[in-house]
Coordinates of C-alpha atoms in Angstrom, one line a residue:
X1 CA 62.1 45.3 129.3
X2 CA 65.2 43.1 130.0
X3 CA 68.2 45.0 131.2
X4 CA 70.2 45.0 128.4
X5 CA 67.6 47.5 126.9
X6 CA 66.4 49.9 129.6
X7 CA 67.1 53.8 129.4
X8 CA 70.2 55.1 130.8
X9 CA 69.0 58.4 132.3
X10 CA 72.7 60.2 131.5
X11 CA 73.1 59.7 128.0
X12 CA 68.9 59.6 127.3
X13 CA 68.5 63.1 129.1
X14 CA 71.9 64.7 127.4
X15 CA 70.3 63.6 124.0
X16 CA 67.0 65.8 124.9
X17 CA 68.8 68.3 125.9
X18 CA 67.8 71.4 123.9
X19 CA 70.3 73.1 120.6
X20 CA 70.7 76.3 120.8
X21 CA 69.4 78.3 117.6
X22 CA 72.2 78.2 114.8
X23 CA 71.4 82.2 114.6
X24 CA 72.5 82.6 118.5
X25 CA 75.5 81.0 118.0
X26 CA 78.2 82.7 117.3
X27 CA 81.0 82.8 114.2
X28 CA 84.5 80.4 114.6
X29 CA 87.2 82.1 113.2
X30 CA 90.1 79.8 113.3
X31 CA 93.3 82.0 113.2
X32 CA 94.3 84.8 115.1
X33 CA 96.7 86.6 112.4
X34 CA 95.9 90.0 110.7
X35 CA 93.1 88.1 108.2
X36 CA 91.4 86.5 111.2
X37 CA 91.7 89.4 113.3
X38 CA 89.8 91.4 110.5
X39 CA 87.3 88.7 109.7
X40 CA 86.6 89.1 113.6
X41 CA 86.0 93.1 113.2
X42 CA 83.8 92.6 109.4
X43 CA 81.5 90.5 111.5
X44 CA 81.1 92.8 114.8
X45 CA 80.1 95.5 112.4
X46 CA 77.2 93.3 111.3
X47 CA 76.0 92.8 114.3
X48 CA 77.3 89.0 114.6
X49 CA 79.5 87.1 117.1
X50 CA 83.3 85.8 116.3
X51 CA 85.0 83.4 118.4
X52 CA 88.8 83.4 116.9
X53 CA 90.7 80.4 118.3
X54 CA 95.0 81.1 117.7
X55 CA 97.2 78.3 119.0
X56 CA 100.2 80.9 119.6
X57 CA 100.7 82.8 122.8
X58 CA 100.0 85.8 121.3
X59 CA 97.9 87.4 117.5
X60 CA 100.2 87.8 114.9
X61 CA 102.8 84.6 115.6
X62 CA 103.4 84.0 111.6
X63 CA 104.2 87.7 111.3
X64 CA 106.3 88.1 114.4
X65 CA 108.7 84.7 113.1
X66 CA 109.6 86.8 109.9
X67 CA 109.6 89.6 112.1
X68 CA 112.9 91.3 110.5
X69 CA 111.2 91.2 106.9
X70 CA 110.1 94.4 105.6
X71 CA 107.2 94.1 103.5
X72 CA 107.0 95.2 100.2
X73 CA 103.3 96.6 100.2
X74 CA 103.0 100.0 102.4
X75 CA 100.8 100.3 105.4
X76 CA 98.0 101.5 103.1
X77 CA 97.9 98.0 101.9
X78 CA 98.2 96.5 105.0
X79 CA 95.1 97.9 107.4
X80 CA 91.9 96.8 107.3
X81 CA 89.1 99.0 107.0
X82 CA 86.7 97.8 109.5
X83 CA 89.9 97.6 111.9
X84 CA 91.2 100.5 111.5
X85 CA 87.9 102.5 111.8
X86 CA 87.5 100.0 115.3
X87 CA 90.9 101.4 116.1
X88 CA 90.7 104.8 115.6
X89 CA 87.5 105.1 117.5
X90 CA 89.8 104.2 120.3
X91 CA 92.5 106.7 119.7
X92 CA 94.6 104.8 118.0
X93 CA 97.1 106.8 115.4
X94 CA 98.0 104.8 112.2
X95 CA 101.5 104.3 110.9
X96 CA 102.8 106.3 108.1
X97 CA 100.5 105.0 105.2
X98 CA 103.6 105.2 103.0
X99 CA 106.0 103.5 104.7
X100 CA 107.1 99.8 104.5
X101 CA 106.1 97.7 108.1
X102 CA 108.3 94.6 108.6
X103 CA 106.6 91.6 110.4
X104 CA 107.6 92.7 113.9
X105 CA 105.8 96.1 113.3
X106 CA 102.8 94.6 111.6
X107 CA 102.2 93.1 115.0
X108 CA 103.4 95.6 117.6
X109 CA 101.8 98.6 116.0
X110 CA 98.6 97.3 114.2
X111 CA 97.7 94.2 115.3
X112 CA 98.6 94.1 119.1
X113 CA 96.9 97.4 119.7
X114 CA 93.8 95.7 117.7
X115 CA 93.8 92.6 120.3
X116 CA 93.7 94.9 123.1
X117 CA 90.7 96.8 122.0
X118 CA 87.8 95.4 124.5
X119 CA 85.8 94.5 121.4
X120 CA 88.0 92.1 119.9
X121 CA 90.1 91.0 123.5
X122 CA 86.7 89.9 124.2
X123 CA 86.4 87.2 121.0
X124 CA 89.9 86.1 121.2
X125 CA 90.9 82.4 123.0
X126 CA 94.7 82.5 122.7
X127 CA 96.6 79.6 123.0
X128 CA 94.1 77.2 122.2
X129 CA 94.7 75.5 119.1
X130 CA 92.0 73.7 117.1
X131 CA 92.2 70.1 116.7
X132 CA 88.6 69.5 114.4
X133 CA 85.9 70.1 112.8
X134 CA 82.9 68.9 111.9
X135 CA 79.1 68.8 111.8
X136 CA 77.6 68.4 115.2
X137 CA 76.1 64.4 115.5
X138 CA 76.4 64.2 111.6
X139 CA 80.3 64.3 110.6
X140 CA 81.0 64.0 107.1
X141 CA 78.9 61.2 105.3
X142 CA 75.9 61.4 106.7
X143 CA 73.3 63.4 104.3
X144 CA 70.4 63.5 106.4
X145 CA 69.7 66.4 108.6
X146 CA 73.2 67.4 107.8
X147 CA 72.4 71.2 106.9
X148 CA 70.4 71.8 110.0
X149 CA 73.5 70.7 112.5
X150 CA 75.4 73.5 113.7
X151 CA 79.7 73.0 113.5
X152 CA 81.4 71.4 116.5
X153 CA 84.9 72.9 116.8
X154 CA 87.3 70.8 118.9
X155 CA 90.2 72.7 121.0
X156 CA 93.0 71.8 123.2
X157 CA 93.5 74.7 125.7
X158 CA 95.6 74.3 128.9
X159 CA 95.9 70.4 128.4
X160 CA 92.3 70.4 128.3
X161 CA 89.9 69.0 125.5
X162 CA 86.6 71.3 124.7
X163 CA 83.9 72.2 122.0
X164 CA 81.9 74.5 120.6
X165 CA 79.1 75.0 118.3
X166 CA 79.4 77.6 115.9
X167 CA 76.8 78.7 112.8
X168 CA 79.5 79.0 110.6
X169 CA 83.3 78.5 110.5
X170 CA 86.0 80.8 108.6
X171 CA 89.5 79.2 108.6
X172 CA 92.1 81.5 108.7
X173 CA 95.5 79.5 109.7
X174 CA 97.1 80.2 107.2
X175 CA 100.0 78.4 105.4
X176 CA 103.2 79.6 107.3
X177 CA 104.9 76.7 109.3
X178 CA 103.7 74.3 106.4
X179 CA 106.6 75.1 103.9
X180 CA 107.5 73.1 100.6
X181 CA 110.3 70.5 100.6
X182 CA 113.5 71.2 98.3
X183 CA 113.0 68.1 96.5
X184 CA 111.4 68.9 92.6
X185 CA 108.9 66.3 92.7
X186 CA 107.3 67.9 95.8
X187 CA 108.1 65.0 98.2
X188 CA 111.2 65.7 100.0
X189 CA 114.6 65.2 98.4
X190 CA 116.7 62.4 99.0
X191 CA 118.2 62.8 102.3
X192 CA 116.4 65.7 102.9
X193 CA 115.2 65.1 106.5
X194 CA 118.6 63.2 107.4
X195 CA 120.1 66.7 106.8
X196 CA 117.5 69.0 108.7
X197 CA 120.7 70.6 111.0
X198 CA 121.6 71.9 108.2
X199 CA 118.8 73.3 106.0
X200 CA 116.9 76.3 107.0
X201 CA 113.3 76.8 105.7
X202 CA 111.6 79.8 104.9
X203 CA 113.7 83.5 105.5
X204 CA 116.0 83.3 107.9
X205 CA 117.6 86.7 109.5
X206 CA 121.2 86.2 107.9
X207 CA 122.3 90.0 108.6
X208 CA 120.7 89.6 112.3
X209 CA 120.1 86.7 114.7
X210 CA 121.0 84.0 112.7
X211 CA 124.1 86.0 110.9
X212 CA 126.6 83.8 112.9
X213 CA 125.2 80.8 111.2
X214 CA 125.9 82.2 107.5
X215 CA 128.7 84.2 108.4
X216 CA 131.6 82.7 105.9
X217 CA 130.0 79.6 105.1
X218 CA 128.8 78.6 101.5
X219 CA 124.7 79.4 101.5
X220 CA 122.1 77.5 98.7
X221 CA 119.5 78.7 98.1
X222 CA 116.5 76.9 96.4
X223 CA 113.5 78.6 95.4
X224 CA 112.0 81.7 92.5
X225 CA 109.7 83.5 95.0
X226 CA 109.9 86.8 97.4
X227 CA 111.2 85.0 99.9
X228 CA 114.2 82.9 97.9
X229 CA 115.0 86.7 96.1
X230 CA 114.8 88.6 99.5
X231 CA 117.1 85.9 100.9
X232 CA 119.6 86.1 98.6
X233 CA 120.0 90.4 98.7
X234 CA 120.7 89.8 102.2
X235 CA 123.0 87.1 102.0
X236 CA 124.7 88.9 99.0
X237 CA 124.9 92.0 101.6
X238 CA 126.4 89.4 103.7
X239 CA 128.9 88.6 101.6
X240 CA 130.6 92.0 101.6
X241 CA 130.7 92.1 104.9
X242 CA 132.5 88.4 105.8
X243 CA 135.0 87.2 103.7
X244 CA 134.2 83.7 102.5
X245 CA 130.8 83.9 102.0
X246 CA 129.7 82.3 99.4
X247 CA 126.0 82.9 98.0
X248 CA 124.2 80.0 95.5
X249 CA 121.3 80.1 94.0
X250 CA 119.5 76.9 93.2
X251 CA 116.3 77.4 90.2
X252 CA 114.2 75.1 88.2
X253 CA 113.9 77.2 85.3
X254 CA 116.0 79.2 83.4
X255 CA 113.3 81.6 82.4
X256 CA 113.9 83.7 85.7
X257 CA 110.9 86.3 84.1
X258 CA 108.5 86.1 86.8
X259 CA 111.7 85.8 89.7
X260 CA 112.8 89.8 88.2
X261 CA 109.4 90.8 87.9
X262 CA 108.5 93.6 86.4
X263 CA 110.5 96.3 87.9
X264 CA 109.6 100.0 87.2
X265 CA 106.3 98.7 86.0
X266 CA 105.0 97.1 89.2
X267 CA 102.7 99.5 91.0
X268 CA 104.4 98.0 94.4
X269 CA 108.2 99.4 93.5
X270 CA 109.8 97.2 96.7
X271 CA 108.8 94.3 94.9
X272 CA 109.9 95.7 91.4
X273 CA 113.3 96.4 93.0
X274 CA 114.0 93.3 94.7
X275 CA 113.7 91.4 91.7
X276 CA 115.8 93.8 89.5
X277 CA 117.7 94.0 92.7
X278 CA 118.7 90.2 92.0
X279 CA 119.4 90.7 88.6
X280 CA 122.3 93.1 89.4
X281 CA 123.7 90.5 91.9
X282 CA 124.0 87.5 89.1
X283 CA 125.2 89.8 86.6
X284 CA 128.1 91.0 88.5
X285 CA 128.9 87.8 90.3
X286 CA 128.1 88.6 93.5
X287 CA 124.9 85.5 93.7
X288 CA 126.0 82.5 91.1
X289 CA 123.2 81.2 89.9
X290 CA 122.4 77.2 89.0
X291 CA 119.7 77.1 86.7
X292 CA 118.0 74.8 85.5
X293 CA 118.6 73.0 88.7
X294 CA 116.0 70.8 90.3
X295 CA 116.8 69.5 93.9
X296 CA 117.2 65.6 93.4
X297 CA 119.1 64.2 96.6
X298 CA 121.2 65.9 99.5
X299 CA 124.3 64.1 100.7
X300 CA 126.6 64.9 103.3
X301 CA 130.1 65.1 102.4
X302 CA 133.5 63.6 104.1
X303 CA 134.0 67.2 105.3
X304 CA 130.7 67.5 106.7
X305 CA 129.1 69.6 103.8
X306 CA 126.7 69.3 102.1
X307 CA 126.3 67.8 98.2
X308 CA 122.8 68.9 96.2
X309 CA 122.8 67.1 93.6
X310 CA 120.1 68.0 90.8
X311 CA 118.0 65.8 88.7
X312 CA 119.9 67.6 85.5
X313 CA 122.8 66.1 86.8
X314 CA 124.8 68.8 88.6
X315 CA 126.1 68.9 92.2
X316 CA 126.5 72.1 94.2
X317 CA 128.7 71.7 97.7
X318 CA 127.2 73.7 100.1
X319 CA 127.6 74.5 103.9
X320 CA 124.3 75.5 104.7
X321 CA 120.9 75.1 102.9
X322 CA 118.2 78.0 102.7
X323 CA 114.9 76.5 100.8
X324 CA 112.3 78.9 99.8
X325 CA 110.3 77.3 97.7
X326 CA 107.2 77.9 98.8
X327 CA 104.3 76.8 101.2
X328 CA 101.3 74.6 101.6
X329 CA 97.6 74.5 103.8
X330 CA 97.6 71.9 106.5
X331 CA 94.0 70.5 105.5
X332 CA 94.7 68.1 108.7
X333 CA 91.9 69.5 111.2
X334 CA 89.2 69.8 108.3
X335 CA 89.1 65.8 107.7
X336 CA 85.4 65.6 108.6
X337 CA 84.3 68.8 106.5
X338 CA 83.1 68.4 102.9
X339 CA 85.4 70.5 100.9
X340 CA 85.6 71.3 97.2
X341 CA 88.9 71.8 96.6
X342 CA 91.4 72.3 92.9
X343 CA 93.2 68.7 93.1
X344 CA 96.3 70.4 92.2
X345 CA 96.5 73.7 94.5
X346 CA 94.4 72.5 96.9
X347 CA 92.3 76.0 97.4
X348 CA 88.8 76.6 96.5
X349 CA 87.8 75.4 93.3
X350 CA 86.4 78.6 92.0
X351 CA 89.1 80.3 93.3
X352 CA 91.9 78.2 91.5
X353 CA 91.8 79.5 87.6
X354 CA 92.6 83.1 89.2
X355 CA 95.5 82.2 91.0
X356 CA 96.6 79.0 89.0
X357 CA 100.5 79.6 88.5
X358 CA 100.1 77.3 85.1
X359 CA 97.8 79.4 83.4
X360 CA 99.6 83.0 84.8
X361 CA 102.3 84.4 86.8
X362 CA 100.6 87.5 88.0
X363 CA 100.7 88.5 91.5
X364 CA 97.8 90.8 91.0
X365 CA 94.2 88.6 91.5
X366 CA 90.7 89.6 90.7
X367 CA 88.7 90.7 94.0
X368 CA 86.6 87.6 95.1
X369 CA 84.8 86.7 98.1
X370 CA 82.3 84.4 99.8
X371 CA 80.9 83.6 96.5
X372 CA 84.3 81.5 95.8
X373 CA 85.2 80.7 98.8
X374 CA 82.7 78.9 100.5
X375 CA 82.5 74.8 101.1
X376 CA 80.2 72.4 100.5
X377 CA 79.2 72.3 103.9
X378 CA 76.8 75.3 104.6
X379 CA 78.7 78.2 106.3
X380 CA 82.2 77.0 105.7
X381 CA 85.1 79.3 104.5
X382 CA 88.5 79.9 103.7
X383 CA 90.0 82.4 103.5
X384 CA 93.7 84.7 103.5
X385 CA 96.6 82.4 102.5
X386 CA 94.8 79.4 103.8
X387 CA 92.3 80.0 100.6
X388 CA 95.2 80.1 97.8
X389 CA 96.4 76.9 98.9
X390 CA 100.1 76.0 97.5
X391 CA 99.4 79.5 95.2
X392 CA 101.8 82.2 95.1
X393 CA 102.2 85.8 95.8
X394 CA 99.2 86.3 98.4
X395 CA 98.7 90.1 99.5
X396 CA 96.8 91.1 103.2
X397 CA 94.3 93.8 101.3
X398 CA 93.1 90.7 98.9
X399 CA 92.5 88.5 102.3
X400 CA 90.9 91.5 103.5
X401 CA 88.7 91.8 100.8
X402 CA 87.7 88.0 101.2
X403 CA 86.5 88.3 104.8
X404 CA 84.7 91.7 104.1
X405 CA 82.6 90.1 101.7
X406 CA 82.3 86.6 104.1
X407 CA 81.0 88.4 106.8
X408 CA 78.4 90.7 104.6
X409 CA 76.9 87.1 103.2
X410 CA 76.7 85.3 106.6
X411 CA 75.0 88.7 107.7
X412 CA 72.6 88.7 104.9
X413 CA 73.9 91.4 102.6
X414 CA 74.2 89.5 99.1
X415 CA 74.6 92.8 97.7
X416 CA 77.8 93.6 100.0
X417 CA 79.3 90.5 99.5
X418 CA 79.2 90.7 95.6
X419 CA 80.6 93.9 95.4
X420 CA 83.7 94.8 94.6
X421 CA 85.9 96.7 97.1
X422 CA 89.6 96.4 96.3
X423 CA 91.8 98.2 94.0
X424 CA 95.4 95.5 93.8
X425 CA 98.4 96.8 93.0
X426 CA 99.5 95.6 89.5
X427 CA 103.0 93.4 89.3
X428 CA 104.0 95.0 86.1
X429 CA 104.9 91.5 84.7
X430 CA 102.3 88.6 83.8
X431 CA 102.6 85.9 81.8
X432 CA 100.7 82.6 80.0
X433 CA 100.8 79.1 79.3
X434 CA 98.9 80.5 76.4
X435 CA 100.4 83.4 75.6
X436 CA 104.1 84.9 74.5
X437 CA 105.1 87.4 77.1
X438 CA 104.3 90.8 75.7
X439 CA 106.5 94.2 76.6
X440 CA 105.7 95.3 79.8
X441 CA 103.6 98.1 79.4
X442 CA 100.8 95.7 78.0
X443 CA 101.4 93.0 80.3
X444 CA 100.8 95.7 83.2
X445 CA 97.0 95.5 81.8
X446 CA 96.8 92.1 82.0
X447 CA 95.1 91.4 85.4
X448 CA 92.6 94.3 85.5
X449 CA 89.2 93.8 86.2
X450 CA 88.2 94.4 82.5
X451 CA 90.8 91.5 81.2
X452 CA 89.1 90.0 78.0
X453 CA 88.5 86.4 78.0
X454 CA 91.2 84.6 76.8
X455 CA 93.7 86.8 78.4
X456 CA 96.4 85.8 81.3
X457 CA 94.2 86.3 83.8
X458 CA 91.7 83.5 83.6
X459 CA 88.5 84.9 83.7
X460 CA 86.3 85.0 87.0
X461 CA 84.0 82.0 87.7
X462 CA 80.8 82.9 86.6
X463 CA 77.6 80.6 87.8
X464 CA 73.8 80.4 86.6
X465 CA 71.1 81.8 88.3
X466 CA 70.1 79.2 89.8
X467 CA 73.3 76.9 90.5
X468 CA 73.5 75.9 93.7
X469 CA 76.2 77.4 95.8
X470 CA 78.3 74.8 97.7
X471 CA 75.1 73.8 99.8
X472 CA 73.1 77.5 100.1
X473 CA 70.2 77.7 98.3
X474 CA 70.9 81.4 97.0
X475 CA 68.6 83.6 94.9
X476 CA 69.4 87.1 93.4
X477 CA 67.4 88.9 95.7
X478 CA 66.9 86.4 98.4
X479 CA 68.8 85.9 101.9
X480 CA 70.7 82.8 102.1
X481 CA 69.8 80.4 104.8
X482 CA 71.5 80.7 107.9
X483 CA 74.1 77.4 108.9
X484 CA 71.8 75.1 110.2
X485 CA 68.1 76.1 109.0

């Protein structure tokens, strides 16, 4: 054998090295927020291995950066089952189920105490963030022998690079950090970035920390959702409090339906009030509202403000910038992993005609799980806000549910993962592409699990018998294969 051939006893003996069984490895959970922390618990109680990876210092970092919010779903909502009965068997005493947690106290009373437990301290790599993914000596095109490679996750941890194999992956990152330009087309406005000093994105505490930066300046702000309403009822609070503040409001649509909500008819009254909250503020004055006005280009002014101008052809003159407009996944580490996603939302496909914001406006979804969740690639997830993509009005008990039912299939438990095991608060106001909004009592109805096909609610994904299920081969009564068999 000439040279240029022989072995090379390294790379020759590292390539016979023996795989470990896909069932002895253990589960990546990528996410170390209150839906990853739960997936991690869901999976101890069957018996089965997490790993979660979280690039912050600490669990919880999206809900500790909106820390002064107060949520608008009680405790009740807010607590995992499998967590809290891991909690409690170490003494732990749950909040008042009634009252309202803001970020801060989602993490220091719930969360924090649930990273601490031995069980879960003992899964968690902190400050490590994940870089990849992929199938272990396949990657993404290769077909053959594909399903029996276990997942290689990649990590940077203390400027070092590492792996490890995992059976199956859930992705849990979330969307926070990822939010949506001001611009109406989706792509940033013009002059959007050269103005970044000045434009704040997301909620920003305006009655705390950052009050000296609103403080008597002239706030817009862009966006329909929670966050844009909750914004403004500070800022409008604000207002009363420093002369010269001025409080904008920046909308594409003049149908602000869905922006009110549904008031005494939403099961979750903090998030009827806010919107009827609102109201009150435009009608007296207090928050002027510029609707229709879609976010065309940002200029700065001779006097160092700012001009919005809209694609409808106004222009507002504003200090300081607040967009709320919404958030998006960052898909960025999943490049090698075969995803089916909706083109337009970018979440599951089966998931996408619950939560579509075309076809409704509810915030109340159908319970779903691994079922619609689950990738091409055998034993690959998402799940909480990372799931509904650039949807809307996400709730923790719905992410909650998701992971419940991901960790029952990966154990086994087709039964358990099919079953439903959520009861959603209702919004009180829903509304069609193919429908006229109705009064509220019979919109209320709208998103229950008994909505008739053909209502707002687009009707759960059903599939055949014997369709396959993004790469498991899944029978009524059969266990799926395990990741790598």
């Amino acid at each position: 054998m000439s040279a240029c051939c022989s072995a090379k006893p390294g790379p020759q003996n590292r390539a016979s090295e023996g795989r470990p069984a896909p069932n002895s490895l253990p589960v990546a959970i990528i996410g170390g927020g209150p839906v990853g922390l739960a997936a991690a618990a869901h999976l101890l109680e069957h018996g089965l291995q997490p790993v979660v990876f979280e690039a912050g210092l600490s669990v919880g970092t999206a809900p500790l950066d909106w820390g002064h919010v107060h949520a608008f779903s009680p405790w009740r909502y807010n607590v995992d089952r499998a967590c809290r009965a891991l909690l409690e068997r170490h003494g732990w005493k749950a909040p008042d189920a009634e009252a309202f947690p803001t970020g801060r106290a989602l993490v220091e009373d719930y969360l924090a105490p649930l990273a601490a437990l031995p069980e879960i301290a003992a899964t968690l790599r902190l400050n490590t963030r994940v870089t990849g993914v992929a199938r272990s000596r396949a990657g993404k095109v290769r077909d053959v022998g594909l399903e029996q490679q276990p997942f290689e996750v990649r990590f940077q941890a203390d400027g070092q690079e590492g792996r490890m194999l995992a059976r199956a992956v859930i992705v849990a990152t979330g969307t926070w950090g990822h939010p949506n330009p001001a611009g109406a087309s989706g792509l940033p406005a013009i002059g959007e970035r050269q103005e970044v000093d000045r434009i704040r994105y997301g909620m920003p505490d305006v009655l705390g920390a950052e009050r000296g930066r609103y403080a008597g300046r002239r706030i817009l702000v862009v966006g329909s959702g929670h966050s844009a309403v909750g914004t403004l009822i500070d800022l409008a609070v604000l207002a009363g409090q420093a002369p010269g503040t001025t409080v904008l409001w920046a909308v594409r649509s003049a149908d602000l339906t869905r922006a009110y909500g549904g008031g005494a008819a939403d099961q979750l009254p903090k998030r009827g009030d806010l919107g009827q909250r609102l109201r009150r503020l435009v009608e007296i004055g207090a928050v002027k509202l510029l609707a229709p006005f879609s976010v065309d280009e940002v200029r700065r002014g001779a006097d160092g403000s700012l001009q919005v101008m809209s694609l409808e052809g106004w222009t507002a003159d504003a200090d300081e910038m607040v967009v709320a407009t919404g958030l998006r996944p960052d898909l960025g580490i999943l490049g090698e992993v075969r995803l089916d996603l909706d083109p337009a939302l970018e979440c599951p496909r089966l998931l996408a005609p619950l939560i579509d914001p075309n076809l409704h406006s509810c915030g109340t979804v159908r319970p779903h799980g691994a079922f619609e969740l689950q990738q091409p690639d055998n034993g690959f997830f998402l799940a909480g806000m990372t799931s509904y993509g650039r949807a809307p009005t996400f709730l923790l008990a719905t992410g909650y549910e998701q992971v419940r039912s991901i960790a029952a299939f990966l154990a086994g438990d087709l039964d358990a993962a099919r079953r439903v095991e959520l009861d959603l608060p209702q919004t009180g106001v829903c509304s069609s592409s193919r429908e006229v909004p109705g009064d509220l009592e019979a919109e209320a109805a709208c998103c229950t699990p008994a909505t008739p096909q053909g209502a707002c609610c687009a009707p759960k994904p059903e599939l055949a018998e014997d369709a396959p299920r993004c790469g498991w081969v899944v029978q009524r009564d059969a266990v799926p294969a395990e990741p790598g068999e």
